[in-house]
Tab-separated table of C-alpha atoms in Angstrom:
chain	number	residue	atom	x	y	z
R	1	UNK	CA	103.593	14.445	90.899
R	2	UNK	CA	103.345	14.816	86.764
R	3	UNK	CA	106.783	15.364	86.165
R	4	UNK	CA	108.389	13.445	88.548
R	5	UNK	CA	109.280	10.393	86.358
R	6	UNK	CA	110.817	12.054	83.789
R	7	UNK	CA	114.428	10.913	84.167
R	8	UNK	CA	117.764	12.851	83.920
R	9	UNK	CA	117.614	13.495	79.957
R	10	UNK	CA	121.307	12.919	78.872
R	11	UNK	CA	123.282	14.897	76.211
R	12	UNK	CA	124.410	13.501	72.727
R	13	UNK	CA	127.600	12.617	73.612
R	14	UNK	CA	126.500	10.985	76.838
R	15	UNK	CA	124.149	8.831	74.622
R	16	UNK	CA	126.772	8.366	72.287
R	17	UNK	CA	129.581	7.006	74.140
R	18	UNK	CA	126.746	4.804	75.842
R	19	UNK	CA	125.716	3.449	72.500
R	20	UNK	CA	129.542	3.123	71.149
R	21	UNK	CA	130.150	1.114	74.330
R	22	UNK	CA	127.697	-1.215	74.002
R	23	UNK	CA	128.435	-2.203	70.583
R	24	UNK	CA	131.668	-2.503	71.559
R	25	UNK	CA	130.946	-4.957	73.869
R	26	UNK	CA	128.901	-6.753	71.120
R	27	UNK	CA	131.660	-7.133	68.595
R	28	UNK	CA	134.035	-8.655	71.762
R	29	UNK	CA	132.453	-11.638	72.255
R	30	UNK	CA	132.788	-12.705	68.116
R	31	UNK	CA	135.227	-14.280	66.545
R	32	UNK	CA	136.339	-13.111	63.266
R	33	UNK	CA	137.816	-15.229	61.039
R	34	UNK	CA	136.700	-13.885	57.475
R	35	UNK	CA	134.741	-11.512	55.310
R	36	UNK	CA	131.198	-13.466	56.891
R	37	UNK	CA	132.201	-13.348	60.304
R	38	UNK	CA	133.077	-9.730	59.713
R	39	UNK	CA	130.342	-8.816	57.971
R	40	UNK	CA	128.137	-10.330	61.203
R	41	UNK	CA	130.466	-8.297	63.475
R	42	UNK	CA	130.072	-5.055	62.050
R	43	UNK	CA	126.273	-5.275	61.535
R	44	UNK	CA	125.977	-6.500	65.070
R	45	UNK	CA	127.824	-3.621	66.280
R	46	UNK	CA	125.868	-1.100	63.982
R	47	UNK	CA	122.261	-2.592	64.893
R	48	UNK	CA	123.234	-1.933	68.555
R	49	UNK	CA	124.613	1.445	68.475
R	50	UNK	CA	121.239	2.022	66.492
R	51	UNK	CA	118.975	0.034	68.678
R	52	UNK	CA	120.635	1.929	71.770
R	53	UNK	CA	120.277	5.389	70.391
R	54	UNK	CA	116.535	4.902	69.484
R	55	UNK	CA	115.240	3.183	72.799
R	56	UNK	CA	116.704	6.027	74.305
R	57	UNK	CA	115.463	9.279	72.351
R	58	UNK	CA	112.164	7.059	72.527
R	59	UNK	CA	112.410	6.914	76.369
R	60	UNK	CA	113.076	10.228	76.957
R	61	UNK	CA	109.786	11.307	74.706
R	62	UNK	CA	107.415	8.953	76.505
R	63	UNK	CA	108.139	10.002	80.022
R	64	UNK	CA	107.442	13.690	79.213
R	65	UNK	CA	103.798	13.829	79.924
R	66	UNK	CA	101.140	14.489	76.833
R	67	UNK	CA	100.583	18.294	76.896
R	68	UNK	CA	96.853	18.289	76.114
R	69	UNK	CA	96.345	15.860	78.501
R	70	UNK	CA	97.791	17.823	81.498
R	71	UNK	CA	95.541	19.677	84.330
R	72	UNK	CA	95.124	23.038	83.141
R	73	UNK	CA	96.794	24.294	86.707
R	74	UNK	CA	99.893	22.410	85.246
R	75	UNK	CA	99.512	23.158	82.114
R	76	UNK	CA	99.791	26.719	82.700
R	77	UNK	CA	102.961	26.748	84.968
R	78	UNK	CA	104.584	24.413	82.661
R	79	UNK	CA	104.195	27.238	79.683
R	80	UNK	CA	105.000	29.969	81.823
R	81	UNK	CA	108.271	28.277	83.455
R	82	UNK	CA	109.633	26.802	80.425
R	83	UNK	CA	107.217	27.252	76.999
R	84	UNK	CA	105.080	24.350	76.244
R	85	UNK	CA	105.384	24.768	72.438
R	86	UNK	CA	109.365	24.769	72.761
R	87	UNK	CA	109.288	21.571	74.708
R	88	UNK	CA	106.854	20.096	72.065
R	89	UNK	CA	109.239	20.947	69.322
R	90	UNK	CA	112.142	20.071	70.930
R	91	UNK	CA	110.479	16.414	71.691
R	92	UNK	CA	109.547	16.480	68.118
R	93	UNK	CA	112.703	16.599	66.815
R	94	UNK	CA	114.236	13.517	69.520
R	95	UNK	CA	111.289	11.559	67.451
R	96	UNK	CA	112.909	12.477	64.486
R	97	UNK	CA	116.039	11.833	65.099
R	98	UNK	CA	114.842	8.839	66.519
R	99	UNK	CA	113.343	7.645	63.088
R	100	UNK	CA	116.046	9.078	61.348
R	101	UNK	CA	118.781	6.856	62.887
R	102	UNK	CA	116.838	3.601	62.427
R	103	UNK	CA	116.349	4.687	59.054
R	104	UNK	CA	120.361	4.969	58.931
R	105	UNK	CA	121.550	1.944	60.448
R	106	UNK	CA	119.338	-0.208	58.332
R	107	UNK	CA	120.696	1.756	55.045
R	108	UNK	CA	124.159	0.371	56.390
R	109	UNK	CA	123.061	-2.997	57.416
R	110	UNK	CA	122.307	-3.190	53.580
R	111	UNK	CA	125.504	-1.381	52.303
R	112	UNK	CA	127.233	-3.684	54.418
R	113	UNK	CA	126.389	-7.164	53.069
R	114	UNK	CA	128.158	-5.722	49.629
R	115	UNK	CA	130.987	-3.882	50.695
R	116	UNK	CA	134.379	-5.090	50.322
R	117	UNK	CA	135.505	-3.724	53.436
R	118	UNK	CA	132.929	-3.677	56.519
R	119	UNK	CA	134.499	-1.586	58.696
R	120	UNK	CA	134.318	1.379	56.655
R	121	UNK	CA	130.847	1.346	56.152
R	122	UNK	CA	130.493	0.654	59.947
R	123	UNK	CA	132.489	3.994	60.603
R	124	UNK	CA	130.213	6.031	58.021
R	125	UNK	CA	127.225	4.607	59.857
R	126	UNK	CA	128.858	5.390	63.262
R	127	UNK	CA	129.315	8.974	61.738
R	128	UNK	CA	126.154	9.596	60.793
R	129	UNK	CA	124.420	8.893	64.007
R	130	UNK	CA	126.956	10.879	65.434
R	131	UNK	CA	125.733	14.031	63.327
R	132	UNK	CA	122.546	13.183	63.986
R	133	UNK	CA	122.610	12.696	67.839
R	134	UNK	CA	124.923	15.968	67.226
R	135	UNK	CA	121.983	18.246	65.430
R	136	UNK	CA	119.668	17.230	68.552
R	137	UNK	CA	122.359	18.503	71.466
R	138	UNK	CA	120.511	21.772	72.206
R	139	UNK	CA	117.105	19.814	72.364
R	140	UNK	CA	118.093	17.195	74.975
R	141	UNK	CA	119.803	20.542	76.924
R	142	UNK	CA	116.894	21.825	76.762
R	143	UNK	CA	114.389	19.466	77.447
R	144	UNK	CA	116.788	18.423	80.604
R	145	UNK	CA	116.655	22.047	82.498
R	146	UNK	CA	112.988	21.967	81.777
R	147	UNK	CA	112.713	18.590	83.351
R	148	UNK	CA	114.575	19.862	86.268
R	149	UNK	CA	112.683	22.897	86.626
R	150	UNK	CA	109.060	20.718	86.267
R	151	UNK	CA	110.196	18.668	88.795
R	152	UNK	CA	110.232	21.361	91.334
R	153	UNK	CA	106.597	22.090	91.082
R	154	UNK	CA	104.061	22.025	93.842
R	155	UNK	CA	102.520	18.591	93.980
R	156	UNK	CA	98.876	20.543	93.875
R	157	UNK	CA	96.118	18.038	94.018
R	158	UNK	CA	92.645	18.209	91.867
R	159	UNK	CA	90.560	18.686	94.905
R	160	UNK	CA	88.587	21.273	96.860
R	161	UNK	CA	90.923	23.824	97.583
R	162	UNK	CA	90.831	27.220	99.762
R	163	UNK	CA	93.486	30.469	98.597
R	164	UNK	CA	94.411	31.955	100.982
R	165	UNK	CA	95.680	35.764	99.812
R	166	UNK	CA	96.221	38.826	101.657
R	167	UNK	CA	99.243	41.135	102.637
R	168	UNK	CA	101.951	39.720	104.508
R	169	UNK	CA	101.995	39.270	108.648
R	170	UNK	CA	98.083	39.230	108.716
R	171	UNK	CA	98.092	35.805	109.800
R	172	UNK	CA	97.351	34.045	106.548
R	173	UNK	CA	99.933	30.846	107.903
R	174	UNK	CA	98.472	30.674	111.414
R	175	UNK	CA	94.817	30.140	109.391
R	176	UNK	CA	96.161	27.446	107.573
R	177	UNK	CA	97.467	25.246	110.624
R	178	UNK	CA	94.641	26.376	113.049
R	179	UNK	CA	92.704	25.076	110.075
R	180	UNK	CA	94.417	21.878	108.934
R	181	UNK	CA	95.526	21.197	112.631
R	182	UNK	CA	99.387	20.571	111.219
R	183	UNK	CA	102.087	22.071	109.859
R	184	UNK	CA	101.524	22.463	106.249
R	185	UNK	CA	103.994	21.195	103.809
R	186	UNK	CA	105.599	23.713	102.148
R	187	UNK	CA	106.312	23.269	98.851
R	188	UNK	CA	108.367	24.985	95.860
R	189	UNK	CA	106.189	27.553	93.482
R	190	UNK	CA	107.029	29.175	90.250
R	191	UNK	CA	108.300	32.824	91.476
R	192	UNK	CA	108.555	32.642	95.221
R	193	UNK	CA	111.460	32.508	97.322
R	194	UNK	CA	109.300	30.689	100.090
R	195	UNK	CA	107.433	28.753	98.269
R	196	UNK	CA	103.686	27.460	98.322
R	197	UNK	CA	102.585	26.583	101.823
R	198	UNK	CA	99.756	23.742	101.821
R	199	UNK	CA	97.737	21.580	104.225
R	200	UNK	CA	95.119	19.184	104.493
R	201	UNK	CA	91.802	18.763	106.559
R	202	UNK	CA	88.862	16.110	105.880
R	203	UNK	CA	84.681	17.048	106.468
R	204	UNK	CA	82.497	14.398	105.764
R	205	UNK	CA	85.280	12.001	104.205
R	206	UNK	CA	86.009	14.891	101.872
R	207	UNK	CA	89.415	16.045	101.405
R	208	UNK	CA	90.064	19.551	100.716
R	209	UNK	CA	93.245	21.679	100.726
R	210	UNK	CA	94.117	25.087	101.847
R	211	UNK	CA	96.995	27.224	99.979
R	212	UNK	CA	99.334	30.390	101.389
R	213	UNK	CA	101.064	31.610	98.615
R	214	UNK	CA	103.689	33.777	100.454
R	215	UNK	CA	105.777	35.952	97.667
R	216	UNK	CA	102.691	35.577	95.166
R	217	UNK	CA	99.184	36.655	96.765
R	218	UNK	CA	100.415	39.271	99.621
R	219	UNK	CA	101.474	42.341	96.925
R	220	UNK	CA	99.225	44.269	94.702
R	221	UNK	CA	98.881	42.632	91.092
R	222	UNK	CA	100.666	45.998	89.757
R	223	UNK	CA	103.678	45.266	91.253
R	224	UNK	CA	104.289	42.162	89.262
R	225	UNK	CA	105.886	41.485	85.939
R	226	UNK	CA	103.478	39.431	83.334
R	227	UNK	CA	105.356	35.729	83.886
R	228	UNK	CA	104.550	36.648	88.006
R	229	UNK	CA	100.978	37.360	86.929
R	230	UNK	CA	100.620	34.078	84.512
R	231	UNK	CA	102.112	32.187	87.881
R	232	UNK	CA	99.272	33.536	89.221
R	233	UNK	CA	96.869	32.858	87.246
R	234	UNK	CA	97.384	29.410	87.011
R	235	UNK	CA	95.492	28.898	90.754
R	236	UNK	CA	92.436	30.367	88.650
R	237	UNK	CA	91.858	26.504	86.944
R	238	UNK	CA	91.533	24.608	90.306
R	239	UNK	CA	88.525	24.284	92.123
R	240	UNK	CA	88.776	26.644	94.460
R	241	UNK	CA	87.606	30.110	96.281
R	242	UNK	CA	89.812	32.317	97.849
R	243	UNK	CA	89.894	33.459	101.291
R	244	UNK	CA	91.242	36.951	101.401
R	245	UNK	CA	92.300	38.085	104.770
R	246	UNK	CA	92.262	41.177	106.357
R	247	UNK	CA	94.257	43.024	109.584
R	248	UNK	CA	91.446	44.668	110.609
R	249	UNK	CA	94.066	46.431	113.457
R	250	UNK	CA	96.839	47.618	110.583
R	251	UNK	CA	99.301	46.329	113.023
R	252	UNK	CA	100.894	44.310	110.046
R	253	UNK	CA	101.868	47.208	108.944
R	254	UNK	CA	99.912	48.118	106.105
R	255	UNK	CA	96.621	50.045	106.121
R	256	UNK	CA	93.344	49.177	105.737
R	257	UNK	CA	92.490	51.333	101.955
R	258	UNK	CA	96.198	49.563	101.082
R	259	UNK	CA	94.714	45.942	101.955
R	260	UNK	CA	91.231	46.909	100.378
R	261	UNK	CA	93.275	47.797	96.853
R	262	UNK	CA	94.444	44.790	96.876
R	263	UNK	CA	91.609	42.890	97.482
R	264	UNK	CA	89.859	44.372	94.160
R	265	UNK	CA	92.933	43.881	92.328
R	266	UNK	CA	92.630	40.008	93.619
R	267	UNK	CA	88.796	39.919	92.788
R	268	UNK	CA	89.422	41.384	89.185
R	269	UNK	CA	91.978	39.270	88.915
R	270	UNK	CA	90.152	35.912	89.665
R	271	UNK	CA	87.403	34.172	88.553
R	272	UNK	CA	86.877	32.600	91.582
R	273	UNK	CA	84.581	33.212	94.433
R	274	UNK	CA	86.263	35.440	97.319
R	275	UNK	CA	84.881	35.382	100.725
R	276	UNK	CA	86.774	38.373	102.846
R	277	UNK	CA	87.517	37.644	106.789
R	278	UNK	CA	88.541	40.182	109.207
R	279	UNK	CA	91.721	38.596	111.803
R	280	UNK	CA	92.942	39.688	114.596
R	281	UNK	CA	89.143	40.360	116.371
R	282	UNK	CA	91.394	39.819	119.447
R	283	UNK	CA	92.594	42.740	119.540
R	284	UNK	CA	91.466	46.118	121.094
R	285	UNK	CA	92.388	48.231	117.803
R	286	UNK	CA	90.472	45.778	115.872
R	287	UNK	CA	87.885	47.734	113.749
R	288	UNK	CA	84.230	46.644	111.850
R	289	UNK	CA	84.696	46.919	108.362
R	290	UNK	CA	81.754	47.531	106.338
R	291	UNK	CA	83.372	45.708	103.282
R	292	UNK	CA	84.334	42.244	105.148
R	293	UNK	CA	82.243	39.236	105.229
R	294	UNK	CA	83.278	37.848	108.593
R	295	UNK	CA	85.610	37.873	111.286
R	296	UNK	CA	88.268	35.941	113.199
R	297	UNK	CA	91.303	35.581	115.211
R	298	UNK	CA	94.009	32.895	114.155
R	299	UNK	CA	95.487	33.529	117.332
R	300	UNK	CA	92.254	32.459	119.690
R	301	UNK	CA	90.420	30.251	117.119
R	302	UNK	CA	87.564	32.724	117.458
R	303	UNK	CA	85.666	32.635	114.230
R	304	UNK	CA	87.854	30.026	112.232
R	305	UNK	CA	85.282	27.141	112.130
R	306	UNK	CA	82.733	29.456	110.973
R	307	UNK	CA	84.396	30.871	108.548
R	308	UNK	CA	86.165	27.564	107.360
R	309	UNK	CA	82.752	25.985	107.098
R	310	UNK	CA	81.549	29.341	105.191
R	311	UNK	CA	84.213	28.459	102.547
R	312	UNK	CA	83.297	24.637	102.165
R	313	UNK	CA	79.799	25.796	101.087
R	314	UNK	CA	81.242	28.308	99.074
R	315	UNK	CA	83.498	25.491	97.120
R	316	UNK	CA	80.933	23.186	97.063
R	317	UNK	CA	78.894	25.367	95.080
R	318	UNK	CA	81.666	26.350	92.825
R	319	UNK	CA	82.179	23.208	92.059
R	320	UNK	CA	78.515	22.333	91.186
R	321	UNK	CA	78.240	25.297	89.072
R	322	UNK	CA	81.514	24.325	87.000
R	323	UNK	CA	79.097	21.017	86.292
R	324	UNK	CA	76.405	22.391	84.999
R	325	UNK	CA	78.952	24.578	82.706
R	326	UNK	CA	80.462	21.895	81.561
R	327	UNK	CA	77.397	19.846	80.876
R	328	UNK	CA	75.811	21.905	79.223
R	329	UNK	CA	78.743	22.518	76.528
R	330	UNK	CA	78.985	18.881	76.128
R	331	UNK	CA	75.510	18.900	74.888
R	332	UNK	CA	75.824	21.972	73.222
R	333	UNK	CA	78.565	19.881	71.092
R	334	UNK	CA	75.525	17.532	69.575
C-alpha cells in the first residue's frame, strides 16, 4: 500500500542523541595530540552530527509519498484523516531544517580552522542544531501520527470495483462471498468501527473487486457529520458502480420507504452508476418493487450471477465513458 514504507518518523531528541552518538564515536577512534589533531577531531565530529541529522530529515521527506501524484481515492482520505496541506508544510519545514543545518555545520567547519579553542565552536555548532532540530519537534510529531494513521488505510486497488451500500442485515456481506467465492479481507476504513470488507473475483482474466462498507454506506447521508461524508466521498474517484441492496421482506428491520430514502440520498450523493437489487426473493414476504432493477437471494444464489454480470457491464461502460472524458480534455488542452 502507499503509505506503508514510510518509517517510524522519530522526534528531535531521538535524532539528536542518534547524531551526538555517532560523532561521538567518530572523535574515539583519533588521537589528539595538538591544536591540528584537534582541529580534525572536532570537525569530524561536527560534519557527522550534521551529515546524520540531514540524511535523516531527508529520509523521512522522501518516503512520504508526492501529494499530487497520489490516486485521488487516497488523496482524499489522506486530507480528510490528517490535512494534506499540514503534512506538506510540516515536510516543508524538515527540508528546511534540513538545509539549514548543513548550512550550519559548514559555517563551523570554517570558524573552526581559526579558532583558538575547537571545542567551543564545536559546542556552539552542537547548539545550534540542537535549536534547530528543537523548532521542528511538533512537525516530526506530527508527521509521525499521520504516518501511523496512513498506514491503516484500506489497501484499495485501481481496478473495477462494485459498492456495495444498503442498510444493515440485508445481506450486503453474504453478496460479497457468494460473489467472490471467499471470505473477503476485511480491512481498516477511515470512520468505521468494522472496517471495509473487500474481495476478489476474475471474468475473462479481469480482476475486479467488490466493497461492503459496514458503518459507512448502511445509514442515511443525514446522519453523518461532514469528515464521515468526505470518507465517503472518497469511493466516488474509483472506477466503480454501486450495487445498492434492498430487503424487499423488511425483515432487517427497517422498512421499505426507509431503505428507498436512502437509496436517493446514495444516488445524489454519487456520481456513479447505481444498479438497485431486491434480496431475500426467498422468502414468502418478499415483495415486487416497482423501483428495483433486479432481484436475488444471497442465501440460495438465486439471481446473483445475473445481477453480478449486470454490474460488470455496467463498470465496463463506466469505465469507457471516463475515457472518452478524459480524452477529450487532453485535446481540449491543445
Amino acid at each position: 500500500m502507499i503509505f506503508e514504507k514510510i518509517n517510524t518518523v522519530q522526534t528531535s531528541e531521538e535524532l539528536l542523541d542518534k547524531a551526538f552518538r555517532r560523532a561521538t564515536r567518530a572523535m574515539s577512534g583519533k588521537t589528539i595530540s595538538g591544536r591540528k589533531t584537534a582541529i580534525e577531531a572536532n570537525e569530524s565530529m561536527m560534519l557527522t552530527a550534521g551529515n546524520i541529522l540531514t540524511d535523516n530529515l531527508k529520509n523521512i521527506v522522501r518516503r512520504f509519498p508526492t501529494f499530487e501524484n497520489l490516486p485521488p481515492f487516497y488523496y482524499e482520505l489522506a486530507d480528510v484523516m490528517v490535512g494534506v496541506d499540514d503534512m506538506r508544510k510540516s515536510l516543508s519545514r524538515l527540508d528546511w531544517a534540513s538545509a539549514k543545518i548543513h548550512e550550519v555545520t559548514r559555517d563551523h567547519v570554517g570558524k573552526i580552522r581559526k579558532a583558538r579553542e575547537p571545542m567551543s565552536v564545536r559546542k556552539q555548532c552542537f547548539g545550534r542544531l540542537s535549536s534547530i532540530m528543537r523548532s521542528i519537534d511538533k512537525d516530526l510529531l506530527f508527521l509521525n501520527e499521520s504516518r501511523n494513521k496512513l498506514r491503516k488505510l484500506p489497501s484499495v486497488n485501481d481496478e473495477p470495483t462494485i459498492v456495495v451500500a444498503g442498510y444493515p442485515n440485508i445481506g450486503k456481506s453474504s453478496f460479497v462471498t457468494k460473489v467472490t467465492g471467499a471470505t473477503p479481507e476485511i480491512a481498516p476504513y477511515p470512520f468505521t468501527t468494522k472496517g471495509v470488507s473487500i474481495g476478489h473475483f476474475f471474468v475473462d482474466n479481469d480482476r475486479y473487486q467488490v466493497m461492503d462498507t459496514p458503518g459507512l454506506l448502511d445509514r442515511p447521508m443525514s446522519e453523518r457529520n461532514e469528515i464521515e461524508l468526505q470518507a465517503i466521498t472518497a469511493l466516488k474517484n474509483l472506477d466503480a458502480v454501486v450495487l445498492f441492496i434492498i430487503d424487499a421482506t423488511e425483515t432487517c428491520g427497517y422498512e421499505i420507504e426507509d431503505q428507498k430514502r436512502m437509496l436517493e440520498e446514495v444516488r445524489s450523493g454519487f456520481n456513479l452508476p447505481v444498479l438497485v437489487a431486491a434480496n431475500k426473493a426467498d422468502l414468502p414476504q418478499f415483495r415486487d418493487l416497482d423501483f428495483v432493477d433486479m432481484k436475488m437471494s444471497t442465501a440460495t444464489g438465486e439471481g446473483i450471477e445475473e445481477v453480478t454480470s449486470t454490474l460488470i457491464e455496467m463498470v465496463k461502460k463506466a469505465i469507457a465513458e471516463k475515457e472518452v472524458v478524459e480524452e477529450n480534455e487532453i485535446m481540449d488542452d491543445y
